[in-house]
Coordinates of C-alpha atoms in Angstrom, one line a residue:
M5 CA -16.5 1.1 61.7
R6 CA -13.3 2.3 60.9
Y7 CA -13.6 0.3 57.4
H8 CA -16.5 1.6 56.7
H9 CA -15.5 3.8 53.7
C10 CA -13.1 1.3 52.7
W11 CA -12.4 -1.5 50.4
G12 CA -10.1 -3.9 48.6
M13 CA -9.3 -3.7 45.0
S14 CA -8.4 -7.0 43.5
V15 CA -6.4 -5.4 40.6
F16 CA -3.5 -3.9 42.7
A17 CA -3.6 -7.5 44.3
L18 CA -2.2 -8.9 41.1
L19 CA 0.8 -6.6 42.4
A20 CA 1.6 -7.7 45.8
N21 CA 4.5 -9.6 44.9
W22 CA 6.1 -6.4 43.5
L23 CA 9.5 -5.1 45.7
F24 CA 8.9 -2.2 47.6
M25 CA 11.5 0.5 46.2
A26 CA 12.3 2.8 45.5
P27 CA 9.9 29.1 46.8
V28 CA 12.5 27.6 48.9
C29 CA 13.7 28.4 52.4
A30 CA 17.1 29.2 53.9
A31 CA 18.2 26.8 56.2
E32 CA 17.0 27.5 59.7
A33 CA 19.0 28.8 62.7
S34 CA 16.6 27.2 65.6
A35 CA 18.3 24.2 67.4
P36 CA 16.8 20.7 66.3
S37 CA 15.0 19.7 68.7
A38 CA 15.9 17.0 71.6
P39 CA 13.7 13.8 72.0
T40 CA 11.0 14.4 74.9
A41 CA 8.9 11.8 77.2
H42 CA 7.0 10.2 75.0
P43 CA 5.4 6.6 74.3
A44 CA 8.3 4.7 72.2
N45 CA 7.6 3.1 69.2
R46 CA 6.2 5.9 67.4
P47 CA 6.0 6.3 63.6
N48 CA 8.4 8.1 61.7
I49 CA 6.3 10.1 59.1
L50 CA 7.7 10.9 55.6
W51 CA 5.6 13.2 53.1
I52 CA 6.5 12.6 49.7
T53 CA 4.8 15.6 47.7
C54 CA 4.9 16.8 43.9
E55 CA 3.5 19.8 42.6
D56 CA 0.2 20.6 39.9
L57 CA -1.1 16.8 39.6
S58 CA -4.4 15.4 39.5
P59 CA -4.4 11.6 39.9
R60 CA -2.6 11.1 36.8
L61 CA -1.4 7.6 38.0
G62 CA -1.3 4.4 36.8
C63 CA -2.6 3.3 40.5
Y64 CA -5.3 5.7 39.7
G65 CA -6.5 3.6 36.6
D66 CA -4.6 6.2 34.1
Q67 CA -3.0 4.1 31.2
Y68 CA -1.3 7.1 29.9
A69 CA 1.0 7.1 33.2
I70 CA 4.1 5.4 33.7
T71 CA 4.2 5.7 37.9
P72 CA 5.6 2.2 38.7
N73 CA 7.2 3.4 42.1
I74 CA 4.2 5.0 43.1
D75 CA 1.4 2.1 41.9
R76 CA 3.9 0.0 43.9
L77 CA 3.4 2.1 46.9
A78 CA -0.4 2.1 46.3
V79 CA -0.2 -1.9 46.4
R80 CA 1.2 -2.2 49.9
G81 CA -0.7 1.1 51.0
V82 CA -4.1 2.9 50.9
R83 CA -5.2 5.0 47.9
Y84 CA -7.7 7.9 48.6
T85 CA -10.2 8.5 45.8
N86 CA -11.7 11.9 47.5
A87 CA -8.3 14.2 48.5
F88 CA -8.9 17.7 48.1
A89 CA -6.7 20.9 47.9
P90 CA -9.0 23.7 49.4
I91 CA -7.6 25.9 46.1
G92 CA -5.8 24.9 42.5
V93 CA -2.8 27.4 43.2
C94 CA 0.2 26.6 46.0
A95 CA 0.6 29.4 48.3
P96 CA -2.9 29.5 49.9
A97 CA -3.4 25.5 49.7
R98 CA 0.2 25.4 51.3
S99 CA -1.0 27.8 53.9
S100 CA -4.4 25.9 55.0
L101 CA -2.3 22.8 55.4
I102 CA 0.5 23.9 57.7
L103 CA -2.0 25.8 59.9
G104 CA -4.7 23.3 59.6
M105 CA -6.8 26.6 58.8
Y106 CA -8.9 27.2 56.2
A107 CA -6.7 30.1 54.9
P108 CA -9.9 32.9 54.2
S109 CA -10.3 32.3 57.9
V110 CA -6.8 33.5 58.7
G111 CA -6.3 36.0 56.2
T112 CA -4.0 34.3 54.2
H113 CA -6.1 33.4 51.1
H114 CA -5.0 35.9 48.6
M115 CA -2.0 34.5 46.1
R116 CA 1.2 35.5 48.2
C117 CA 0.2 37.9 50.0
Q118 CA 2.2 37.4 53.3
G119 CA -1.0 37.3 56.1
T120 CA -0.4 37.7 60.0
L121 CA -0.6 35.0 61.7
P122 CA -3.3 35.0 64.7
E123 CA -1.7 34.6 68.3
G124 CA -0.7 32.0 69.5
V125 CA -1.2 30.0 66.0
K126 CA 1.5 27.6 65.5
C127 CA 2.3 25.4 62.4
Y128 CA 1.7 21.6 62.4
S129 CA 5.3 21.1 62.7
E130 CA 5.7 22.8 65.6
H131 CA 3.0 20.8 67.6
L132 CA 4.9 17.7 66.0
R133 CA 8.4 19.1 67.4
N134 CA 7.2 19.8 71.0
A135 CA 5.7 16.1 70.6
G136 CA 9.7 15.0 70.7
Y137 CA 9.8 14.6 66.3
Y138 CA 12.7 15.8 64.6
C139 CA 11.1 17.8 61.5
T140 CA 12.9 18.4 58.2
N141 CA 11.1 20.7 55.4
N142 CA 13.1 19.6 51.5
V143 CA 12.5 22.3 50.6
K144 CA 9.6 24.8 49.6
T145 CA 7.7 26.4 52.0
D146 CA 5.2 29.3 50.2
Y147 CA 2.9 29.6 52.8
N148 CA 1.5 33.0 52.4
F149 CA 3.0 34.1 55.5
Q150 CA 6.4 34.3 57.2
H151 CA 6.8 31.0 58.8
P152 CA 8.6 31.3 62.2
K153 CA 12.1 29.5 62.8
T154 CA 10.5 27.0 64.9
A155 CA 8.7 25.8 62.7
W156 CA 11.6 23.3 61.4
D157 CA 14.6 21.7 62.1
E158 CA 15.7 22.1 59.2
C159 CA 14.6 23.8 56.1
S160 CA 16.9 23.8 53.6
N161 CA 17.6 21.5 50.1
K162 CA 20.1 19.6 52.3
A163 CA 17.3 19.1 55.0
H164 CA 17.2 15.5 55.9
W165 CA 15.3 12.8 58.5
K166 CA 19.3 11.5 59.0
N167 CA 20.5 14.4 61.1
R168 CA 18.3 13.7 63.9
A169 CA 19.6 12.3 67.0
A170 CA 19.8 8.7 67.7
G171 CA 16.6 7.5 68.3
Q172 CA 14.8 10.0 67.8
P173 CA 11.3 9.5 65.6
F174 CA 11.1 12.2 62.6
F175 CA 8.5 13.8 60.0
A176 CA 10.3 14.6 57.1
I177 CA 9.0 16.5 53.4
F178 CA 10.9 16.0 50.4
N179 CA 8.9 18.1 47.8
I180 CA 9.8 17.2 44.1
T181 CA 8.9 20.0 41.6
V182 CA 9.4 18.5 38.1
T183 CA 5.5 18.6 37.5
H184 CA 5.3 22.3 38.1
E185 CA 3.2 24.3 35.8
S186 CA 6.9 26.1 34.7
Q187 CA 8.3 22.5 33.9
V188 CA 5.7 22.1 31.2
R189 CA 6.5 24.7 29.1
A190 CA 9.9 24.9 30.0
G191 CA 12.6 25.3 27.4
E192 CA 13.8 22.1 25.3
A193 CA 17.5 22.1 27.5
A194 CA 15.6 22.0 30.5
Y195 CA 13.1 19.5 29.4
R196 CA 15.3 17.4 28.5
K197 CA 17.0 17.9 32.0
N198 CA 14.1 16.9 33.9
I199 CA 13.6 13.6 31.3
A200 CA 16.8 12.3 31.2
R201 CA 16.4 9.4 33.3
L202 CA 13.7 8.3 31.2
K203 CA 14.1 5.1 29.0
P204 CA 12.5 5.5 25.1
E205 CA 9.8 3.8 25.5
E206 CA 8.8 6.0 28.9
I207 CA 8.8 8.8 26.7
H208 CA 5.1 9.5 26.2
D209 CA 3.5 9.9 22.3
P210 CA 1.5 13.1 22.1
A211 CA -0.9 11.9 19.5
K212 CA -2.4 9.5 22.4
A213 CA -2.2 12.3 25.1
P214 CA -5.3 12.0 26.9
I215 CA -6.9 15.7 26.3
P216 CA -10.0 16.8 28.3
P217 CA -12.6 18.1 26.6
Y218 CA -12.6 21.2 27.7
H219 CA -8.9 22.1 25.9
P220 CA -8.6 22.3 21.9
D221 CA -7.3 19.3 20.6
T222 CA -4.2 21.0 18.8
P223 CA -0.6 20.0 18.2
E224 CA 0.7 22.3 20.9
V225 CA -2.1 20.9 23.7
R226 CA -0.6 17.6 22.7
R227 CA 3.0 18.5 23.0
D228 CA 1.8 20.2 26.9
W229 CA -0.1 17.0 27.8
A230 CA 2.8 14.3 26.7
R231 CA 5.4 16.8 28.7
L232 CA 3.3 16.7 31.5
Y233 CA 3.3 13.0 31.5
D234 CA 6.8 12.6 31.0
N235 CA 7.5 14.9 34.2
I236 CA 5.0 12.6 36.2
T237 CA 7.3 9.7 34.9
A238 CA 10.4 11.9 36.4
M239 CA 9.0 12.7 39.4
D240 CA 8.2 8.8 40.2
Y241 CA 11.5 8.2 39.6
R242 CA 12.5 10.4 42.2
V243 CA 9.8 8.8 44.3
G244 CA 11.5 5.7 43.9
D245 CA 14.7 6.9 45.3
L246 CA 13.3 8.6 48.3
L247 CA 11.6 5.2 48.9
K248 CA 14.8 3.0 47.9
E249 CA 16.8 5.5 50.7
L250 CA 14.4 4.5 53.6
E251 CA 14.4 0.9 52.6
E252 CA 18.4 0.9 52.2
A253 CA 18.3 2.7 56.0
G254 CA 16.5 0.0 57.7
L255 CA 13.2 2.4 58.1
A256 CA 10.8 1.3 55.9
E257 CA 9.3 -0.6 58.7
D258 CA 9.0 2.1 61.3
T259 CA 8.0 4.9 59.0
I260 CA 4.3 5.8 57.3
V261 CA 4.8 7.5 53.5
W262 CA 2.3 9.8 52.4
F263 CA 2.4 10.4 48.7
Y264 CA 0.3 13.8 47.4
S265 CA 0.4 16.7 45.4
D266 CA -0.3 20.5 46.7
H267 CA -3.3 20.8 44.4
G268 CA -4.6 19.8 41.0
D269 CA -2.8 20.0 36.9
G270 CA -0.9 22.7 36.4
M271 CA -2.9 23.1 33.2
P272 CA -5.4 25.9 32.4
R273 CA -8.5 25.4 33.6
S274 CA -7.4 23.6 36.2
K275 CA -4.8 25.6 37.8
R276 CA -6.5 28.3 40.1
W277 CA -10.0 27.5 39.3
L278 CA -12.2 25.2 41.9
Y279 CA -13.5 22.2 39.5
D280 CA -12.0 18.5 40.2
S281 CA -9.1 19.3 37.6
S282 CA -8.5 21.9 40.3
L283 CA -8.5 20.4 43.8
R284 CA -8.5 16.8 43.6
V285 CA -5.2 15.5 44.5
P286 CA -3.8 11.8 44.5
L287 CA -3.4 10.6 47.9
V288 CA -1.5 7.3 48.8
I289 CA -0.3 6.4 52.2
Y290 CA 1.6 3.5 53.3
F291 CA 1.2 1.9 56.8
P292 CA 4.1 -0.5 57.9
K293 CA 2.8 -3.8 59.4
K294 CA 3.6 -2.4 62.8
F295 CA 1.6 0.4 62.2
Q296 CA -1.3 -1.6 60.3
H297 CA -3.6 -0.8 63.5
L298 CA -3.9 2.7 62.2
A299 CA -4.5 2.5 58.7
P300 CA -7.8 2.7 57.7
G301 CA -8.2 -0.7 55.3
E302 CA -5.9 -3.4 54.4
P303 CA -2.6 -3.2 52.0
G304 CA -4.1 -2.1 48.4
S305 CA -7.5 -1.1 49.6
V306 CA -9.2 1.9 48.4
C307 CA -10.7 4.5 50.6
D308 CA -13.4 7.0 49.4
R309 CA -13.7 9.3 52.4
L310 CA -13.7 13.0 51.6
V311 CA -10.5 14.5 53.4
S312 CA -9.1 18.2 53.0
F313 CA -5.8 19.5 53.2
V314 CA -7.1 21.4 56.4
D315 CA -7.5 17.5 58.0
F316 CA -3.4 17.0 57.4
G317 CA -2.4 18.5 60.5
P318 CA -4.9 17.3 62.8
T319 CA -4.2 13.5 61.4
L320 CA -0.5 14.0 62.0
L321 CA -0.9 14.7 65.4
S322 CA -3.3 12.3 66.0
L323 CA -1.1 9.3 64.4
V324 CA 1.8 10.8 67.0
G325 CA -0.3 10.5 69.9
A326 CA -0.2 14.5 70.3
P327 CA -3.3 16.8 71.6
I328 CA -4.8 18.4 68.3
P329 CA -5.2 22.2 69.3
P330 CA -8.6 23.6 69.3
N331 CA -7.6 26.3 66.5
M332 CA -7.5 23.7 64.0
Q333 CA -10.6 23.5 61.8
G334 CA -9.6 20.2 60.4
K335 CA -10.5 16.9 61.7
A336 CA -7.9 14.0 62.0
F337 CA -9.4 11.2 59.5
L338 CA -6.3 8.5 61.1
G339 CA -5.6 7.7 64.3
P340 CA -7.0 7.6 68.2
Q341 CA -8.4 11.0 67.7
A342 CA -10.1 10.5 64.5
A343 CA -13.1 12.5 63.8
P344 CA -16.6 11.0 61.7
P345 CA -16.4 11.3 58.0
R346 CA -17.2 14.6 56.4
Q347 CA -20.1 15.3 54.1
Y348 CA -18.2 18.0 52.3
V349 CA -14.8 19.6 51.3
Y350 CA -14.8 23.6 50.7
G351 CA -12.6 25.4 48.3
F352 CA -11.7 29.1 48.0
R353 CA -10.2 31.5 44.9
D354 CA -9.3 34.9 45.5
R355 CA -6.8 37.4 44.3
M356 CA -5.0 34.4 41.8
D357 CA -1.7 36.4 40.9
E358 CA -2.3 40.2 39.5
R359 CA -6.0 39.5 38.7
Y360 CA -9.0 40.2 41.2
D361 CA -12.1 37.4 41.8
M362 CA -14.0 35.4 44.3
L363 CA -15.3 31.9 44.3
R364 CA -16.1 29.7 46.8
S365 CA -17.5 26.0 46.2
V366 CA -18.5 22.7 47.9
R367 CA -18.0 19.5 47.3
D368 CA -19.6 16.2 48.5
K369 CA -18.8 12.6 47.3
R370 CA -20.7 13.3 44.1
Y371 CA -21.6 16.8 43.5
L372 CA -19.5 20.0 43.2
Y373 CA -20.9 23.4 43.8
I374 CA -19.2 26.7 42.8
R375 CA -20.5 30.3 43.8
N376 CA -19.4 32.7 41.5
Y377 CA -19.2 36.0 43.7
M378 CA -17.9 38.0 40.2
P379 CA -19.8 36.3 37.6
H380 CA -19.3 39.6 35.4
L381 CA -15.7 38.4 34.8
P382 CA -14.6 36.0 32.4
W383 CA -12.7 32.6 33.3
F384 CA -9.8 33.8 30.8
H385 CA -9.1 36.7 28.7
T386 CA -9.6 39.9 30.5
Q387 CA -8.3 38.0 33.6
H388 CA -5.0 37.8 31.8
I389 CA -2.7 36.2 34.0
G390 CA 0.7 36.4 32.9
Y391 CA 2.6 33.7 34.4
M392 CA -0.7 31.2 33.0
Y393 CA -0.2 33.0 29.5
E394 CA 3.2 31.2 29.1
M395 CA 1.5 28.0 28.3
P396 CA 1.1 26.9 25.1
T397 CA -2.0 25.3 25.5
M398 CA -3.1 28.7 26.9
Q399 CA -2.0 30.7 24.2
V400 CA -3.5 28.5 21.3
W401 CA -7.1 28.2 23.1
Q402 CA -7.1 32.2 23.5
R403 CA -5.9 32.4 19.6
L404 CA -8.9 29.8 18.5
A405 CA -11.6 31.9 20.5
D406 CA -10.3 35.3 19.1
E407 CA -10.7 33.7 15.8
G408 CA -14.1 32.3 16.3
K409 CA -13.0 28.6 16.1
L410 CA -14.0 27.2 19.3
T411 CA -17.0 24.8 19.9
G412 CA -18.4 22.5 22.5
P413 CA -17.0 22.7 26.0
S414 CA -13.6 24.9 24.9
A415 CA -16.0 27.2 23.7
I416 CA -17.8 27.9 27.6
F417 CA -14.7 29.0 28.9
M418 CA -14.1 31.6 26.9
A419 CA -17.0 33.2 27.1
K420 CA -17.4 37.1 28.7
H421 CA -18.9 35.8 32.2
K422 CA -19.6 33.1 34.1
P423 CA -22.5 31.6 35.7
T424 CA -23.3 33.2 38.9
E425 CA -23.7 29.3 40.4
E426 CA -22.4 25.9 38.8
L427 CA -23.6 22.2 39.7
Y428 CA -21.5 19.3 38.4
D429 CA -22.1 16.1 38.9
C430 CA -19.2 14.5 39.1
Q431 CA -20.0 10.8 39.0
A432 CA -21.8 11.6 35.6
D433 CA -19.9 14.5 34.3
P434 CA -15.8 13.9 35.9
Y435 CA -14.7 16.7 33.6
N436 CA -17.3 19.5 35.2
I437 CA -18.7 20.7 31.7
R438 CA -22.3 20.3 32.3
N439 CA -23.6 22.8 34.8
L440 CA -26.5 21.8 36.2
A441 CA -27.9 24.6 38.4
D442 CA -30.7 25.5 36.3
S443 CA -31.9 21.7 36.2
P444 CA -35.0 21.6 37.5
E445 CA -34.4 18.0 38.8
H446 CA -31.3 19.3 40.5
Q447 CA -33.0 22.0 43.0
D448 CA -32.8 20.9 46.0
I449 CA -29.2 19.3 45.8
L450 CA -28.3 23.1 44.6
K451 CA -30.3 24.1 47.5
R452 CA -28.3 22.0 50.0
M453 CA -25.0 22.5 48.7
R454 CA -25.6 26.1 48.6
K455 CA -26.6 26.2 52.2
A456 CA -23.7 24.2 52.6
H457 CA -21.4 26.9 51.4
E458 CA -23.1 29.7 53.6
D459 CA -23.0 27.8 56.6
W460 CA -18.9 27.1 56.0
V461 CA -18.6 31.2 55.4
L462 CA -20.5 31.9 58.8
E463 CA -18.5 29.2 60.8
I464 CA -14.8 29.9 59.3
V465 CA -15.5 33.8 59.5
D466 CA -14.4 34.2 55.7
L467 CA -12.5 37.4 55.5
G468 CA -12.9 37.1 51.5
F469 CA -15.6 39.3 51.4
M470 CA -14.0 42.3 51.7
S471 CA -11.4 43.4 49.2
E472 CA -7.9 43.1 50.2
A473 CA -7.2 46.7 50.4
D474 CA -10.0 46.8 53.3
L475 CA -8.5 43.9 54.9
H476 CA -5.2 45.3 55.5
S477 CA -6.7 48.3 56.8
R478 CA -10.0 47.4 58.9
F479 CA -8.1 45.9 61.8
G480 CA -5.1 47.8 62.1
K481 CA -2.2 45.6 63.2
R482 CA -4.0 42.9 64.8
P483 CA -4.4 40.0 63.0
P484 CA -7.9 40.1 61.2
Y485 CA -8.4 36.6 62.5
D486 CA -8.4 37.3 66.3
A487 CA -10.2 40.9 65.5
V488 CA -13.4 39.8 64.1
R489 CA -13.4 37.2 67.0
A490 CA -12.9 39.9 69.9
Q491 CA -15.0 42.4 68.1
P492 CA -17.8 40.1 65.5
E493 CA -19.7 43.8 64.6
S494 CA -16.0 44.9 63.0
Y495 CA -16.7 42.7 60.4
P496 CA -20.6 42.1 60.1
L497 CA -20.7 39.0 57.9
R498 CA -23.8 37.7 57.1
R499 CA -24.5 41.4 55.9
I500 CA -21.7 41.6 54.0
M501 CA -22.5 37.9 52.6
E502 CA -25.7 38.8 51.5
A503 CA -24.9 42.1 49.7
A504 CA -22.3 40.1 47.8
Q505 CA -24.8 37.5 47.2
L506 CA -27.3 40.6 46.0
A507 CA -24.5 41.8 43.6
G508 CA -23.4 38.6 42.3
Q509 CA -26.9 37.8 40.4
R510 CA -25.9 40.5 37.4
D511 CA -29.9 41.6 37.9
A512 CA -30.8 44.8 36.5
K513 CA -34.2 44.3 38.9
L514 CA -32.0 44.4 42.0
L515 CA -31.0 47.9 41.0
P516 CA -32.7 49.5 43.8
Q517 CA -31.2 47.6 46.3
L518 CA -27.8 47.4 45.2
V519 CA -28.3 51.5 45.2
K520 CA -29.7 51.6 48.6
L521 CA -26.3 49.3 49.5
L522 CA -24.0 52.3 48.6
D523 CA -25.5 54.2 51.8
D524 CA -24.8 51.3 54.4
D525 CA -22.2 51.8 57.2
D526 CA -20.0 49.1 56.6
P527 CA -17.5 49.6 53.3
A528 CA -17.3 46.3 52.3
V529 CA -21.4 46.2 52.0
R530 CA -20.6 49.7 49.6
Y531 CA -18.0 48.1 48.1
W532 CA -20.6 45.2 46.8
G533 CA -23.3 47.4 46.1
A534 CA -21.1 49.3 43.3
T535 CA -19.6 46.0 42.2
G536 CA -22.9 45.0 41.6
L537 CA -23.8 48.1 39.7
V538 CA -20.8 47.0 37.5
A539 CA -22.0 43.6 36.7
I540 CA -25.2 44.9 35.5
G541 CA -23.5 47.5 33.0
Q542 CA -25.4 50.2 31.0
Q543 CA -28.4 49.2 32.8
A544 CA -27.1 50.7 36.2
A545 CA -27.6 54.4 34.2
P546 CA -30.4 55.2 36.6
A547 CA -28.0 54.6 39.7
A548 CA -25.4 57.4 38.2
D549 CA -26.1 60.3 40.9
A550 CA -25.7 57.5 43.4
L551 CA -22.1 56.2 42.0
L552 CA -20.8 59.8 41.8
K553 CA -21.5 59.9 45.5
S554 CA -19.9 56.6 45.9
S555 CA -16.9 58.0 43.9
A556 CA -15.7 60.3 46.8
D557 CA -16.3 57.3 49.4
Q558 CA -13.8 57.1 52.0
S559 CA -12.4 53.6 51.0
P560 CA -10.3 53.6 47.8
S561 CA -12.3 50.3 46.5
V562 CA -15.9 51.9 47.1
R563 CA -14.4 54.7 45.0
I564 CA -12.6 51.9 42.4
A565 CA -15.8 50.0 41.8
A566 CA -17.7 53.1 41.7
A567 CA -15.5 54.3 38.7
E568 CA -15.9 51.1 36.8
A569 CA -19.7 51.4 37.1
L570 CA -19.5 54.8 35.7
Y571 CA -17.5 54.2 32.6
N572 CA -19.8 51.3 31.7
I573 CA -22.8 53.5 31.9
G574 CA -21.1 56.1 29.7
R575 CA -19.8 58.7 32.4
R576 CA -15.8 58.0 31.0
N577 CA -14.5 61.6 32.2
E578 CA -15.6 60.9 36.1
A579 CA -14.2 57.3 35.6
V580 CA -11.0 58.3 34.6
R581 CA -10.5 60.9 37.6
V582 CA -11.3 58.9 39.5
L583 CA -9.1 56.2 38.1
K584 CA -6.3 58.4 38.1
E585 CA -6.4 59.3 41.4
A586 CA -6.4 55.5 42.7
L587 CA -3.4 55.2 41.0
G588 CA -2.0 56.9 43.4
E589 CA -3.1 55.5 46.4
K590 CA -0.2 54.2 48.9
D591 CA -1.8 50.8 49.4
Q592 CA -0.9 48.3 46.3
W593 CA -3.6 46.4 46.6
A594 CA -5.9 49.6 46.1
R595 CA -3.5 50.2 42.5
L596 CA -3.8 46.5 42.3
H597 CA -7.5 47.1 41.9
A598 CA -7.5 50.4 39.8
L599 CA -5.0 48.4 37.4
N600 CA -7.7 45.8 37.1
V601 CA -10.4 48.0 36.0
I602 CA -8.4 49.9 33.6
D603 CA -6.9 47.0 32.1
R604 CA -10.7 46.4 31.2
L605 CA -11.1 49.5 30.0
D606 CA -11.6 50.0 25.9
A607 CA -8.2 50.6 23.8
E608 CA -8.5 54.3 23.7
T609 CA -9.5 55.4 27.0
R610 CA -6.6 52.7 28.4
K611 CA -4.2 54.8 26.5
E612 CA -4.8 58.0 28.7
F613 CA -3.4 55.6 31.6
L614 CA -0.1 55.1 30.1
P615 CA 2.0 58.3 30.9
Q616 CA 1.1 57.6 34.4
V617 CA 1.1 53.7 34.6
S618 CA 4.5 54.2 32.9
Q619 CA 5.8 56.4 35.9
L620 CA 4.6 53.3 38.4
D621 CA 6.8 51.4 40.2
A622 CA 6.9 47.9 38.3
K623 CA 9.0 45.9 40.8
E624 CA 6.3 45.1 43.1
E625 CA 5.2 41.7 41.7
Y626 CA 1.9 41.7 40.9
T627 CA 1.0 45.3 40.1
G628 CA 4.3 45.3 38.1
R629 CA 2.6 42.6 35.9
V630 CA -0.5 44.8 35.1
I631 CA 1.8 47.5 34.5
R632 CA 3.9 45.3 31.8
H633 CA 0.9 44.2 30.5
L634 CA -1.0 47.4 30.2
L635 CA 2.6 48.9 28.4
G636 CA 2.8 45.7 26.1
Q637 CA 5.6 44.4 27.6
R638 CA 6.2 40.9 28.7

């Protein structure tokens, strides 16, 4: 039964005679863990991770890629074809991974939000340390919470498995950053430094770059894609170094090696979204002969089992024979504690840097379902994320959109609105560009995937259905995860989710129901009522009196949403007054919400806010970005 989802790949069997070659944290002050009484001959585990990379490797069939070291690892290991991050950006993905828990369940789902961990919840590395492993991280953390000193024996750019006690098994991570989004658009000197080891024939020709159909085919876009592949080859050299180091230390046959990326491509429309180009990652695991019994298939095999980042921690503990704590929401996919294969993996997106949005996704082996809870917001343009717009591809894409020169798939993602639901056949449509949500032939699949999404939201108690400001104030000092489980009535999720789904339909016929939501006793329900009225624009005019009342709501999130709805129906003065007051809120996330709304107003109205905006503290990372954008500063 263990081999049911895996099979051999003859193309890699031809390579079987190849040689097996080869935000940061400060050093921790905690004492190294000492070996404890555990079974002998436990595997060492080496994780080699890279950043911002979909399966763009030779072993995944990419003919433009030059990745000989990873390809050789795949020849001797198992290559997973359905491995997924839960979000297409680093910090919430890493939060989900290090805890084995979905970030929206913990309250660490917004980008770099520094959430509060539930009582008793530990990083998987702490459980490994308790099992006697020497755990090192070199070097990135970025977990969306302040990790405890007990998370690692070493956590620095010098952290290494070599520093363990004699005979002690190790778990070591080495993070390779050269494939990060920022390095694609790096200056010429930095780019040349990154690719210094590449031979002339390993420099990728932009003319041959595989441009996805959702990107415009321009010289700028081709240059970015070629540079990304150059960086992939540079990353592969580093992978070779780490594997060679393990071999020369005589540890290759004692060590299970994982290679994966922290999420999909760092290019626009991949990073930060929930498409396969955002969430699907390469995952190659090498099992030495003495631990081959733990592998799901023979060397060189391929496994199509669905695996998610939340499964990585439980799988580590299963491989080393340590108990899996009950709070972990992931399921082991290897070792004696392996669970039955998944039917679905799940994704989420909430605040991304300085911009608010909310999406959830479900993926089975063939179909991808996405629910846009704020479909009145576009993918790009007024969702201007400053960091993303530094990419030349994003800049030229936006320019062509402004000039009306886009056609086909590249025009879809510059639309003013998103669909409420998206459904893609990932086998027939690997780029996820043909939305089947309205296809009569796919309605049964749509309903099944929609239900899977709703069931998951309720199962994990998804905290993303309240505004970020509400999340920080609703439960006081208690961790939100603990609060909603101790008192479920404090967060009536089913009712809030139903309100959010009503709001996301963008249907003026639902106006009476949306107005009724404004009188609910829960601020999150009222927030979604106001947001639904924002979404229907001028058609919300009959709700003017209700919106005026809501503009004085106790919740700043409700007031701000109501102000935007008032602006849309022509009640400009009332909207401006409420938004100016909101800029004085103590909570930075309420201020950020207000700044987002102000940035969506017409140019003349925005000018009214500029004197006040210029006096705001721009040192806060994300409010500062919108402030600079409004003021026309970089």
